PDB file of C-alpha atoms in Angstrom:
ATOM      1  CA  MET A   1       0.000   0.000   0.000  1.00  0.00           C
ATOM      2  CA  SER A   2       1.306   3.429  -0.970  1.00  0.00           C
ATOM      3  CA  VAL A   3      -0.231   6.701   0.235  1.00  0.00           C
ATOM      4  CA  GLU A   4       0.754  10.156  -0.993  1.00  0.00           C
ATOM      5  CA  HIS A   5       0.167  13.054   1.399  1.00  0.00           C
ATOM      6  CA  PRO A   6      -0.266  16.584   0.013  1.00  0.00           C
ATOM      7  CA  LYS A   7       1.592  19.457   1.614  1.00  0.00           C
ATOM      8  CA  SER A   8      -0.462  21.813   3.777  1.00  0.00           C
ATOM      9  CA  PRO A   9      -0.182  25.589   3.209  1.00  0.00           C
ATOM     10  CA  GLY A  10       1.463  26.000   6.600  1.00  0.00           C
ATOM     11  CA  ASP A  11       4.020  23.318   5.870  1.00  0.00           C
ATOM     12  CA  GLN A  12       4.707  24.831   2.465  1.00  0.00           C
ATOM     13  CA  ALA A  13       5.684  28.124   4.094  1.00  0.00           C
ATOM     14  CA  ALA A  14       7.765  26.382   6.761  1.00  0.00           C
ATOM     15  CA  MET A  15       9.629  24.278   4.210  1.00  0.00           C
ATOM     16  CA  GLN A  16      10.346  27.321   2.039  1.00  0.00           C
ATOM     17  CA  ALA A  17      11.822  29.121   5.050  1.00  0.00           C
ATOM     18  CA  MET A  18      13.927  26.072   5.896  1.00  0.00           C
ATOM     19  CA  ARG A  19      15.223  25.788   2.344  1.00  0.00           C
ATOM     20  CA  GLU A  20      16.210  29.464   2.315  1.00  0.00           C
ATOM     21  CA  MET A  21      18.078  29.002   5.584  1.00  0.00           C
ATOM     22  CA  LEU A  22      19.875  25.859   4.392  1.00  0.00           C
ATOM     23  CA  ALA A  23      20.907  27.516   1.138  1.00  0.00           C
ATOM     24  CA  GLY A  24      23.273  29.723   3.107  1.00  0.00           C
ATOM     25  CA  LEU A  25      24.836  26.900   5.109  1.00  0.00           C
ATOM     26  CA  PRO A  26      27.589  24.444   4.118  1.00  0.00           C
ATOM     27  CA  THR A  27      26.580  20.870   3.270  1.00  0.00           C
ATOM     28  CA  LEU A  28      26.576  18.578   6.294  1.00  0.00           C
ATOM     29  CA  GLU A  29      29.577  16.264   6.122  1.00  0.00           C
ATOM     30  CA  PHE A  30      29.216  12.697   7.315  1.00  0.00           C
ATOM     31  CA  ALA A  31      32.503  12.744   9.204  1.00  0.00           C
ATOM     32  CA  PRO A  32      33.420  12.473  12.904  1.00  0.00           C
ATOM     33  CA  GLN A  33      34.042  16.213  13.201  1.00  0.00           C
ATOM     34  CA  SER A  34      30.352  16.819  12.412  1.00  0.00           C
ATOM     35  CA  ARG A  35      29.096  14.810  15.387  1.00  0.00           C
ATOM     36  CA  PRO A  36      28.644  17.730  17.831  1.00  0.00           C
ATOM     37  CA  ALA A  37      26.694  19.798  15.292  1.00  0.00           C
ATOM     38  CA  PHE A  38      24.506  16.854  14.301  1.00  0.00           C
ATOM     39  CA  ASN A  39      23.760  15.993  17.926  1.00  0.00           C
ATOM     40  CA  GLU A  40      22.892  19.611  18.661  1.00  0.00           C
ATOM     41  CA  LEU A  41      20.497  19.622  15.722  1.00  0.00           C
ATOM     42  CA  MET A  42      18.695  16.452  16.869  1.00  0.00           C
ATOM     43  CA  GLU A  43      18.483  17.671  20.460  1.00  0.00           C
ATOM     44  CA  GLN A  44      16.300  20.561  19.281  1.00  0.00           C
ATOM     45  CA  THR A  45      13.337  18.191  18.925  1.00  0.00           C
ATOM     46  CA  PRO A  46      11.224  18.823  22.044  1.00  0.00           C
ATOM     47  CA  ALA A  47      10.883  16.030  24.580  1.00  0.00           C
ATOM     48  CA  ALA A  48       7.413  14.614  25.102  1.00  0.00           C
ATOM     49  CA  ASP A  49       5.685  15.300  28.405  1.00  0.00           C
ATOM     50  CA  GLY A  50       5.402  12.331  30.734  1.00  0.00           C
ATOM     51  CA  VAL A  51       8.394  10.401  29.355  1.00  0.00           C
ATOM     52  CA  SER A  52      11.421   9.728  31.553  1.00  0.00           C
ATOM     53  CA  PHE A  53      14.984   8.941  30.464  1.00  0.00           C
ATOM     54  CA  GLU A  54      17.409   6.430  31.932  1.00  0.00           C
ATOM     55  CA  ALA A  55      20.922   5.437  30.888  1.00  0.00           C
ATOM     56  CA  ALA A  56      21.340   1.656  30.686  1.00  0.00           C
ATOM     57  CA  THR A  57      23.103  -1.223  28.985  1.00  0.00           C
ATOM     58  CA  VAL A  58      21.133  -3.861  27.096  1.00  0.00           C
ATOM     59  CA  GLY A  59      23.046  -6.857  25.861  1.00  0.00           C
ATOM     60  CA  THR A  60      26.551  -5.481  25.424  1.00  0.00           C
ATOM     61  CA  VAL A  61      25.399  -2.066  24.201  1.00  0.00           C
ATOM     62  CA  ALA A  62      25.038   1.097  26.264  1.00  0.00           C
ATOM     63  CA  GLY A  63      22.198   3.461  25.481  1.00  0.00           C
ATOM     64  CA  TRP A  64      19.110   5.178  26.840  1.00  0.00           C
ATOM     65  CA  TRP A  65      15.631   4.095  27.845  1.00  0.00           C
ATOM     66  CA  CYS A  66      12.663   6.373  27.147  1.00  0.00           C
ATOM     67  CA  ARG A  67       9.783   5.323  29.385  1.00  0.00           C
ATOM     68  CA  PRO A  68       6.156   6.566  29.347  1.00  0.00           C
ATOM     69  CA  VAL A  69       4.176   6.887  32.553  1.00  0.00           C
ATOM     70  CA  ALA A  70       2.102   3.810  31.669  1.00  0.00           C
ATOM     71  CA  SER A  71       3.083   1.100  29.209  1.00  0.00           C
ATOM     72  CA  GLU A  72       2.342  -2.387  27.952  1.00  0.00           C
ATOM     73  CA  LYS A  73       3.959  -4.986  30.226  1.00  0.00           C
ATOM     74  CA  GLY A  74       6.797  -6.926  28.613  1.00  0.00           C
ATOM     75  CA  ALA A  75       6.750  -4.728  25.485  1.00  0.00           C
ATOM     76  CA  ALA A  76       9.493  -2.494  24.118  1.00  0.00           C
ATOM     77  CA  ILE A  77      10.590  -0.570  21.049  1.00  0.00           C
ATOM     78  CA  LEU A  78      14.178  -1.029  19.907  1.00  0.00           C
ATOM     79  CA  TYR A  79      15.035   2.223  18.125  1.00  0.00           C
ATOM     80  CA  PHE A  80      18.131   2.925  16.012  1.00  0.00           C
ATOM     81  CA  HIS A  81      19.242   6.516  15.444  1.00  0.00           C
ATOM     82  CA  GLY A  82      20.317   7.930  12.108  1.00  0.00           C
ATOM     83  CA  GLY A  83      23.551   9.570  11.038  1.00  0.00           C
ATOM     84  CA  ALA A  84      24.877   7.532   8.088  1.00  0.00           C
ATOM     85  CA  TYR A  85      26.637   5.107  10.476  1.00  0.00           C
ATOM     86  CA  VAL A  86      29.108   7.921  11.251  1.00  0.00           C
ATOM     87  CA  LEU A  87      27.067  10.454  13.244  1.00  0.00           C
ATOM     88  CA  GLY A  88      24.342  10.378  15.877  1.00  0.00           C
ATOM     89  CA  SER A  89      23.856   9.147  19.416  1.00  0.00           C
ATOM     90  CA  ALA A  90      21.193   7.772  21.694  1.00  0.00           C
ATOM     91  CA  ILE A  91      21.240  10.794  23.978  1.00  0.00           C
ATOM     92  CA  ALA A  92      20.816  13.224  21.072  1.00  0.00           C
ATOM     93  CA  HIS A  93      17.872  11.268  19.628  1.00  0.00           C
ATOM     94  CA  ARG A  94      16.087  10.532  22.885  1.00  0.00           C
ATOM     95  CA  HIS A  95      13.790  13.592  22.707  1.00  0.00           C
ATOM     96  CA  PHE A  96      12.674  12.612  19.222  1.00  0.00           C
ATOM     97  CA  VAL A  97      12.073   9.026  20.280  1.00  0.00           C
ATOM     98  CA  SER A  98      10.146  10.181  23.350  1.00  0.00           C
ATOM     99  CA  GLN A  99       7.538  11.541  20.956  1.00  0.00           C
ATOM    100  CA  ILE A 100       7.033   8.056  19.523  1.00  0.00           C
ATOM    101  CA  VAL A 101       7.061   6.494  22.990  1.00  0.00           C
ATOM    102  CA  LYS A 102       4.293   8.776  24.229  1.00  0.00           C
ATOM    103  CA  ARG A 103       2.134   8.067  21.198  1.00  0.00           C
ATOM    104  CA  ALA A 104       2.711   4.306  21.299  1.00  0.00           C
ATOM    105  CA  GLY A 105       2.504   3.847  25.068  1.00  0.00           C
ATOM    106  CA  VAL A 106       5.562   1.586  24.862  1.00  0.00           C
ATOM    107  CA  PRO A 107       9.069   2.197  26.277  1.00  0.00           C
ATOM    108  CA  ALA A 108      11.976   2.397  23.865  1.00  0.00           C
ATOM    109  CA  PHE A 109      15.636   1.522  24.186  1.00  0.00           C
ATOM    110  CA  LEU A 110      18.072   3.462  22.000  1.00  0.00           C
ATOM    111  CA  PRO A 111      21.409   1.654  21.666  1.00  0.00           C
ATOM    112  CA  ASP A 112      24.614   3.603  21.088  1.00  0.00           C
ATOM    113  CA  TYR A 113      25.748   1.213  18.406  1.00  0.00           C
ATOM    114  CA  ARG A 114      29.371   1.608  17.345  1.00  0.00           C
ATOM    115  CA  LEU A 115      30.093   4.204  14.673  1.00  0.00           C
ATOM    116  CA  ALA A 116      32.458   4.358  11.722  1.00  0.00           C
ATOM    117  CA  PRO A 117      35.228   4.950  10.928  1.00  0.00           C
ATOM    118  CA  GLU A 118      36.363   3.793  14.374  1.00  0.00           C
ATOM    119  CA  HIS A 119      34.225   0.672  14.054  1.00  0.00           C
ATOM    120  CA  ALA A 120      33.553  -0.590  10.546  1.00  0.00           C
ATOM    121  CA  PHE A 121      30.809  -2.884   9.234  1.00  0.00           C
ATOM    122  CA  PRO A 122      29.457  -5.196  10.609  1.00  0.00           C
ATOM    123  CA  ALA A 123      29.923  -3.591  14.051  1.00  0.00           C
ATOM    124  CA  ALA A 124      26.575  -1.760  13.942  1.00  0.00           C
ATOM    125  CA  VAL A 125      24.729  -4.934  12.900  1.00  0.00           C
ATOM    126  CA  GLU A 126      26.419  -6.937  15.658  1.00  0.00           C
ATOM    127  CA  ASP A 127      25.408  -4.312  18.232  1.00  0.00           C
ATOM    128  CA  ALA A 128      21.832  -4.342  16.941  1.00  0.00           C
ATOM    129  CA  GLN A 129      21.696  -8.112  17.349  1.00  0.00           C
ATOM    130  CA  SER A 130      23.168  -7.869  20.849  1.00  0.00           C
ATOM    131  CA  ALA A 131      20.634  -5.235  21.927  1.00  0.00           C
ATOM    132  CA  PHE A 132      17.738  -7.312  20.586  1.00  0.00           C
ATOM    133  CA  ALA A 133      19.000 -10.441  22.333  1.00  0.00           C
ATOM    134  CA  GLY A 134      19.505  -8.424  25.518  1.00  0.00           C
ATOM    135  CA  LEU A 135      15.903  -7.250  25.487  1.00  0.00           C
ATOM    136  CA  VAL A 136      14.695 -10.816  25.125  1.00  0.00           C
ATOM    137  CA  GLU A 137      16.988 -12.031  27.905  1.00  0.00           C
ATOM    138  CA  THR A 138      15.603  -9.409  30.287  1.00  0.00           C
ATOM    139  CA  GLY A 139      11.999 -10.427  29.629  1.00  0.00           C
ATOM    140  CA  TYR A 140      10.895  -8.320  26.672  1.00  0.00           C
ATOM    141  CA  GLU A 141       9.303 -10.671  24.180  1.00  0.00           C
ATOM    142  CA  THR A 142       6.913  -8.218  22.539  1.00  0.00           C
ATOM    143  CA  ILE A 143       9.257  -6.018  20.535  1.00  0.00           C
ATOM    144  CA  ALA A 144       8.798  -3.434  17.792  1.00  0.00           C
ATOM    145  CA  LEU A 145      11.760  -2.192  15.766  1.00  0.00           C
ATOM    146  CA  ALA A 146      12.119   1.372  14.542  1.00  0.00           C
ATOM    147  CA  GLY A 147      14.694   3.787  13.206  1.00  0.00           C
ATOM    148  CA  ASP A 148      15.453   6.738  10.976  1.00  0.00           C
ATOM    149  CA  SER A 149      17.878   7.121   8.058  1.00  0.00           C
ATOM    150  CA  ALA A 150      20.802   4.715   8.578  1.00  0.00           C
ATOM    151  CA  GLY A 151      19.035   3.579  11.746  1.00  0.00           C
ATOM    152  CA  GLY A 152      16.020   2.691   9.627  1.00  0.00           C
ATOM    153  CA  GLY A 153      18.217   0.563   7.402  1.00  0.00           C
ATOM    154  CA  LEU A 154      19.777  -1.035  10.467  1.00  0.00           C
ATOM    155  CA  ALA A 155      16.324  -1.792  11.903  1.00  0.00           C
ATOM    156  CA  LEU A 156      15.325  -3.451   8.635  1.00  0.00           C
ATOM    157  CA  SER A 157      18.537  -5.490   8.516  1.00  0.00           C
ATOM    158  CA  LEU A 158      17.910  -6.683  12.064  1.00  0.00           C
ATOM    159  CA  LEU A 159      14.267  -7.420  11.253  1.00  0.00           C
ATOM    160  CA  ALA A 160      15.260  -9.692   8.387  1.00  0.00           C
ATOM    161  CA  LEU A 161      17.940 -11.454  10.425  1.00  0.00           C
ATOM    162  CA  VAL A 162      15.826 -12.160  13.517  1.00  0.00           C
ATOM    163  CA  THR A 163      12.773 -13.064  11.420  1.00  0.00           C
ATOM    164  CA  ALA A 164      14.812 -15.745   9.643  1.00  0.00           C
ATOM    165  CA  LYS A 165      15.799 -17.212  13.016  1.00  0.00           C
ATOM    166  CA  ALA A 166      12.315 -16.940  14.494  1.00  0.00           C
ATOM    167  CA  THR A 167      10.749 -18.799  11.580  1.00  0.00           C
ATOM    168  CA  GLN A 168      13.123 -21.659  12.420  1.00  0.00           C
ATOM    169  CA  GLY A 169      12.022 -21.595  16.057  1.00  0.00           C
ATOM    170  CA  LYS A 170      15.270 -20.005  17.227  1.00  0.00           C
ATOM    171  CA  GLY A 171      14.136 -16.729  18.740  1.00  0.00           C
ATOM    172  CA  VAL A 172      11.490 -14.078  19.192  1.00  0.00           C
ATOM    173  CA  MET A 173       9.657 -12.649  16.188  1.00  0.00           C
ATOM    174  CA  PRO A 174       9.339  -8.847  16.286  1.00  0.00           C
ATOM    175  CA  ARG A 175       5.799  -7.564  16.039  1.00  0.00           C
ATOM    176  CA  CYS A 176       6.504  -4.859  13.443  1.00  0.00           C
ATOM    177  CA  ALA A 177       8.976  -2.239  12.220  1.00  0.00           C
ATOM    178  CA  ALA A 178       8.493   1.497  11.620  1.00  0.00           C
ATOM    179  CA  LEU A 179      11.074   3.226   9.422  1.00  0.00           C
ATOM    180  CA  MET A 180      11.556   6.911   8.641  1.00  0.00           C
ATOM    181  CA  SER A 181      13.581   7.831   5.539  1.00  0.00           C
ATOM    182  CA  PRO A 182      15.541   4.567   5.773  1.00  0.00           C
ATOM    183  CA  TRP A 183      18.888   4.183   4.019  1.00  0.00           C
ATOM    184  CA  THR A 184      18.551   0.662   2.654  1.00  0.00           C
ATOM    185  CA  ASP A 185      20.976   0.615  -0.298  1.00  0.00           C
ATOM    186  CA  LEU A 186      24.583   1.564   0.425  1.00  0.00           C
ATOM    187  CA  ALA A 187      25.378   0.934  -3.239  1.00  0.00           C
ATOM    188  CA  LEU A 188      23.370   4.113  -3.932  1.00  0.00           C
ATOM    189  CA  THR A 189      21.615   2.713  -7.011  1.00  0.00           C
ATOM    190  CA  GLY A 190      18.172   4.274  -6.544  1.00  0.00           C
ATOM    191  CA  GLY A 191      16.936   6.473  -9.365  1.00  0.00           C
ATOM    192  CA  SER A 192      15.987   9.205  -6.899  1.00  0.00           C
ATOM    193  CA  MET A 193      19.700   9.694  -6.173  1.00  0.00           C
ATOM    194  CA  THR A 194      19.771  11.782  -9.334  1.00  0.00           C
ATOM    195  CA  ALA A 195      16.074  12.489  -9.954  1.00  0.00           C
ATOM    196  CA  ARG A 196      15.614  14.203  -6.568  1.00  0.00           C
ATOM    197  CA  ALA A 197      19.132  15.642  -6.216  1.00  0.00           C
ATOM    198  CA  ASP A 198      18.054  19.227  -6.896  1.00  0.00           C
ATOM    199  CA  ALA A 199      15.017  18.934  -4.621  1.00  0.00           C
ATOM    200  CA  ASP A 200      16.904  17.569  -1.586  1.00  0.00           C
ATOM    201  CA  PRO A 201      18.532  20.373   0.456  1.00  0.00           C
ATOM    202  CA  LEU A 202      19.864  18.102   3.190  1.00  0.00           C
ATOM    203  CA  VAL A 203      21.479  14.935   1.827  1.00  0.00           C
ATOM    204  CA  LYS A 204      23.939  14.745  -1.064  1.00  0.00           C
ATOM    205  CA  ARG A 205      24.973  11.587  -2.871  1.00  0.00           C
ATOM    206  CA  ALA A 206      28.675  12.451  -2.620  1.00  0.00           C
ATOM    207  CA  GLU A 207      28.435  12.705   1.169  1.00  0.00           C
ATOM    208  CA  LEU A 208      26.493   9.438   1.410  1.00  0.00           C
ATOM    209  CA  LYS A 209      29.196   7.769  -0.670  1.00  0.00           C
ATOM    210  CA  LYS A 210      31.868   9.021   1.755  1.00  0.00           C
ATOM    211  CA  ALA A 211      29.870   7.695   4.706  1.00  0.00           C
ATOM    212  CA  ALA A 212      29.322   4.330   3.025  1.00  0.00           C
ATOM    213  CA  ASP A 213      33.054   4.047   2.358  1.00  0.00           C
ATOM    214  CA  LEU A 214      33.891   4.900   5.975  1.00  0.00           C
ATOM    215  CA  TYR A 215      31.443   2.289   7.240  1.00  0.00           C
ATOM    216  CA  LEU A 216      32.102  -0.501   4.745  1.00  0.00           C
ATOM    217  CA  LYS A 217      35.893  -0.113   4.490  1.00  0.00           C
ATOM    218  CA  GLY A 218      36.031  -2.300   1.408  1.00  0.00           C
ATOM    219  CA  SER A 219      33.098  -4.603   2.162  1.00  0.00           C
ATOM    220  CA  ASP A 220      30.534  -5.190  -0.570  1.00  0.00           C
ATOM    221  CA  PRO A 221      27.883  -2.429  -0.449  1.00  0.00           C
ATOM    222  CA  THR A 222      25.291  -4.986  -1.533  1.00  0.00           C
ATOM    223  CA  ASP A 223      26.021  -7.241   1.443  1.00  0.00           C
ATOM    224  CA  ALA A 224      22.493  -7.886   2.700  1.00  0.00           C
ATOM    225  CA  ARG A 225      23.433  -7.025   6.292  1.00  0.00           C
ATOM    226  CA  ALA A 226      24.648  -3.568   5.263  1.00  0.00           C
ATOM    227  CA  SER A 227      22.008  -2.927   2.594  1.00  0.00           C
ATOM    228  CA  PRO A 228      18.765  -4.657   3.593  1.00  0.00           C
ATOM    229  CA  LEU A 229      17.261  -3.944   0.185  1.00  0.00           C
ATOM    230  CA  TYR A 230      19.282  -6.994  -0.902  1.00  0.00           C
ATOM    231  CA  GLN A 231      17.953  -9.174   1.935  1.00  0.00           C
ATOM    232  CA  ASP A 232      15.223 -11.757   1.459  1.00  0.00           C
ATOM    233  CA  LEU A 233      12.314  -9.576   2.572  1.00  0.00           C
ATOM    234  CA  GLY A 234       9.720 -12.335   2.536  1.00  0.00           C
ATOM    235  CA  GLY A 235       7.884 -13.388   5.693  1.00  0.00           C
ATOM    236  CA  LEU A 236       8.505 -10.156   7.589  1.00  0.00           C
ATOM    237  CA  PRO A 237       6.162  -8.727  10.216  1.00  0.00           C
ATOM    238  CA  PRO A 238       4.160  -5.617   9.175  1.00  0.00           C
ATOM    239  CA  LEU A 239       6.257  -2.699   7.953  1.00  0.00           C
ATOM    240  CA  LEU A 240       5.492   1.034   8.017  1.00  0.00           C
ATOM    241  CA  ILE A 241       7.647   3.518   6.088  1.00  0.00           C
ATOM    242  CA  HIS A 242       7.459   7.318   6.039  1.00  0.00           C
ATOM    243  CA  VAL A 243       9.593   9.231   3.549  1.00  0.00           C
ATOM    244  CA  GLY A 244       9.710  12.710   2.035  1.00  0.00           C
ATOM    245  CA  GLU A 245       9.015  13.181  -1.650  1.00  0.00           C
ATOM    246  CA  ASP A 246      12.024  15.508  -1.932  1.00  0.00           C
ATOM    247  CA  GLU A 247      14.628  13.002  -0.732  1.00  0.00           C
ATOM    248  CA  ILE A 248      17.376  11.395  -2.754  1.00  0.00           C
ATOM    249  CA  LEU A 249      16.649   8.344  -0.565  1.00  0.00           C
ATOM    250  CA  LEU A 250      13.036   8.146  -1.762  1.00  0.00           C
ATOM    251  CA  ASP A 251      13.685   5.038  -3.856  1.00  0.00           C
ATOM    252  CA  ASP A 252      15.351   3.301  -0.892  1.00  0.00           C
ATOM    253  CA  SER A 253      11.859   3.273   0.625  1.00  0.00           C
ATOM    254  CA  ARG A 254       9.905   2.614  -2.546  1.00  0.00           C
ATOM    255  CA  ARG A 255      11.949  -0.432  -3.520  1.00  0.00           C
ATOM    256  CA  VAL A 256      11.771  -1.977  -0.042  1.00  0.00           C
ATOM    257  CA  ALA A 257       8.003  -1.546   0.086  1.00  0.00           C
ATOM    258  CA  GLU A 258       7.700  -3.074  -3.378  1.00  0.00           C
ATOM    259  CA  ALA A 259       9.938  -6.030  -2.469  1.00  0.00           C
ATOM    260  CA  VAL A 260       8.005  -6.762   0.721  1.00  0.00           C
ATOM    261  CA  THR A 261       4.657  -6.523  -1.068  1.00  0.00           C
ATOM    262  CA  ASN A 262       5.830  -8.719  -3.944  1.00  0.00           C
ATOM    263  CA  ALA A 263       6.922 -11.302  -1.372  1.00  0.00           C
ATOM    264  CA  GLY A 264       3.412 -11.373   0.076  1.00  0.00           C
ATOM    265  CA  GLY A 265       4.119  -9.181   3.101  1.00  0.00           C
ATOM    266  CA  GLN A 266       2.517  -6.017   4.506  1.00  0.00           C
ATOM    267  CA  ALA A 267       4.305  -2.749   3.771  1.00  0.00           C
ATOM    268  CA  ALA A 268       2.540   0.603   4.127  1.00  0.00           C
ATOM    269  CA  LEU A 269       4.523   3.340   2.363  1.00  0.00           C
ATOM    270  CA  HIS A 270       3.655   6.986   3.085  1.00  0.00           C
ATOM    271  CA  ILE A 271       5.208   9.594   0.785  1.00  0.00           C
ATOM    272  CA  TRP A 272       4.920  13.213   1.922  1.00  0.00           C
ATOM    273  CA  GLU A 273       4.882  15.972  -0.685  1.00  0.00           C
ATOM    274  CA  GLY A 274       7.651  18.548  -0.335  1.00  0.00           C
ATOM    275  CA  MET A 275       9.124  16.897   2.755  1.00  0.00           C
ATOM    276  CA  THR A 276      12.831  16.243   3.260  1.00  0.00           C
ATOM    277  CA  HIS A 277      14.967  13.711   5.091  1.00  0.00           C
ATOM    278  CA  VAL A 278      13.584  12.529   8.471  1.00  0.00           C
ATOM    279  CA  PHE A 279      11.032  15.354   8.468  1.00  0.00           C
ATOM    280  CA  PRO A 280       9.136  13.871  11.477  1.00  0.00           C
ATOM    281  CA  SER A 281      11.891  15.185  13.768  1.00  0.00           C
ATOM    282  CA  ASN A 282      10.752  18.742  12.968  1.00  0.00           C
ATOM    283  CA  LEU A 283       7.420  18.408  14.753  1.00  0.00           C
ATOM    284  CA  SER A 284       7.609  21.896  16.280  1.00  0.00           C
ATOM    285  CA  GLN A 285       7.186  23.430  12.802  1.00  0.00           C
ATOM    286  CA  LEU A 286       5.576  20.839  10.525  1.00  0.00           C
ATOM    287  CA  GLN A 287       2.019  19.534  10.626  1.00  0.00           C
ATOM    288  CA  ALA A 288       3.207  16.593   8.517  1.00  0.00           C
ATOM    289  CA  ALA A 289       5.718  15.648  11.202  1.00  0.00           C
ATOM    290  CA  ASN A 290       3.025  15.406  13.863  1.00  0.00           C
ATOM    291  CA  GLU A 291       0.735  13.433  11.565  1.00  0.00           C
ATOM    292  CA  ALA A 292       3.502  10.997  10.650  1.00  0.00           C
ATOM    293  CA  LEU A 293       4.474  10.472  14.291  1.00  0.00           C
ATOM    294  CA  ASP A 294       0.828   9.894  15.218  1.00  0.00           C
ATOM    295  CA  MET A 295       0.721   7.147  12.583  1.00  0.00           C
ATOM    296  CA  VAL A 296       3.974   5.615  13.800  1.00  0.00           C
ATOM    297  CA  GLY A 297       2.733   5.559  17.388  1.00  0.00           C
ATOM    298  CA  ALA A 298      -0.628   4.055  16.439  1.00  0.00           C
ATOM    299  CA  PHE A 299       1.017   1.451  14.191  1.00  0.00           C
ATOM    300  CA  ILE A 300       3.372   0.288  16.942  1.00  0.00           C
ATOM    301  CA  ARG A 301       0.642   0.290  19.595  1.00  0.00           C
ATOM    302  CA  GLN A 302      -1.740  -1.721  17.421  1.00  0.00           C
ATOM    303  CA  ASN A 303       0.854  -4.336  16.545  1.00  0.00           C
ATOM    304  CA  ILE A 304       2.105  -4.607  20.126  1.00  0.00           C
ATOM    305  CA  GLN A 305      -1.442  -5.200  21.335  1.00  0.00           C
ATOM    306  CA  ALA A 306      -2.342  -7.544  18.476  1.00  0.00           C
ATOM    307  CA  GLY A 307      -0.946 -10.580  20.248  1.00  0.00           C
TER     308      GLY A 307
END
């Protein structure tokens, strides 16, 4: 299922103002020196009322819990932050994730998975697997996966890996996965890489290529663990994807949704007119961001409660 959302007049004005501001700024580099600026940007998302934060370690991975006042017993969201495998942190993303937590009524753990270039592929995938196993070991057997950008790709990679095990009776099957602007193809072969290049003010193909090289360090970009677009996407739990129409990563979402649907699975793809990369984080200015987060929260809540 694919749904296209028109841009509201208010969002049109807000996006025009954002584009004018970005036009005067240098392109964000996916390099370690950009980490403080990227974290500062993500921390601007307001925290949701009634959600508490707690540093913890799950499996072998340190991170942060976001906990609502009331939640489903034994249920959790495992959320992976974005940043092209080079930037980002759990503490910087926790306010954003608290907005999902409040809407879903389910606590979330954000792992600080290892970043490149200090830790190359498959370090992030190994940390994702460890965090998932750690949740199960501590009693969470009703688990939703979620993530944005590279974290969305990482969530999808983990979903495919643990689903394959669960279908063989070797682990817990996640209930669902919610992805926002996921980076699913590190080979950068999507047609939107060029077709939407002029429309995307945030992400540039050349910078993504640098990040992919830092992360892969010579590994095959079509390795299914790094680029889940090349995974067997059959038999997955329900999938929800939100993506902006003006993203060079648009086809990373379209092709995943198509592959899941062709394999007989459920994939709801929402494409938002005029929106850019991970637009739901800008909920203080965009009506579309609030609407998308409401859908993410409802989707997770419904699938958590379905069992």
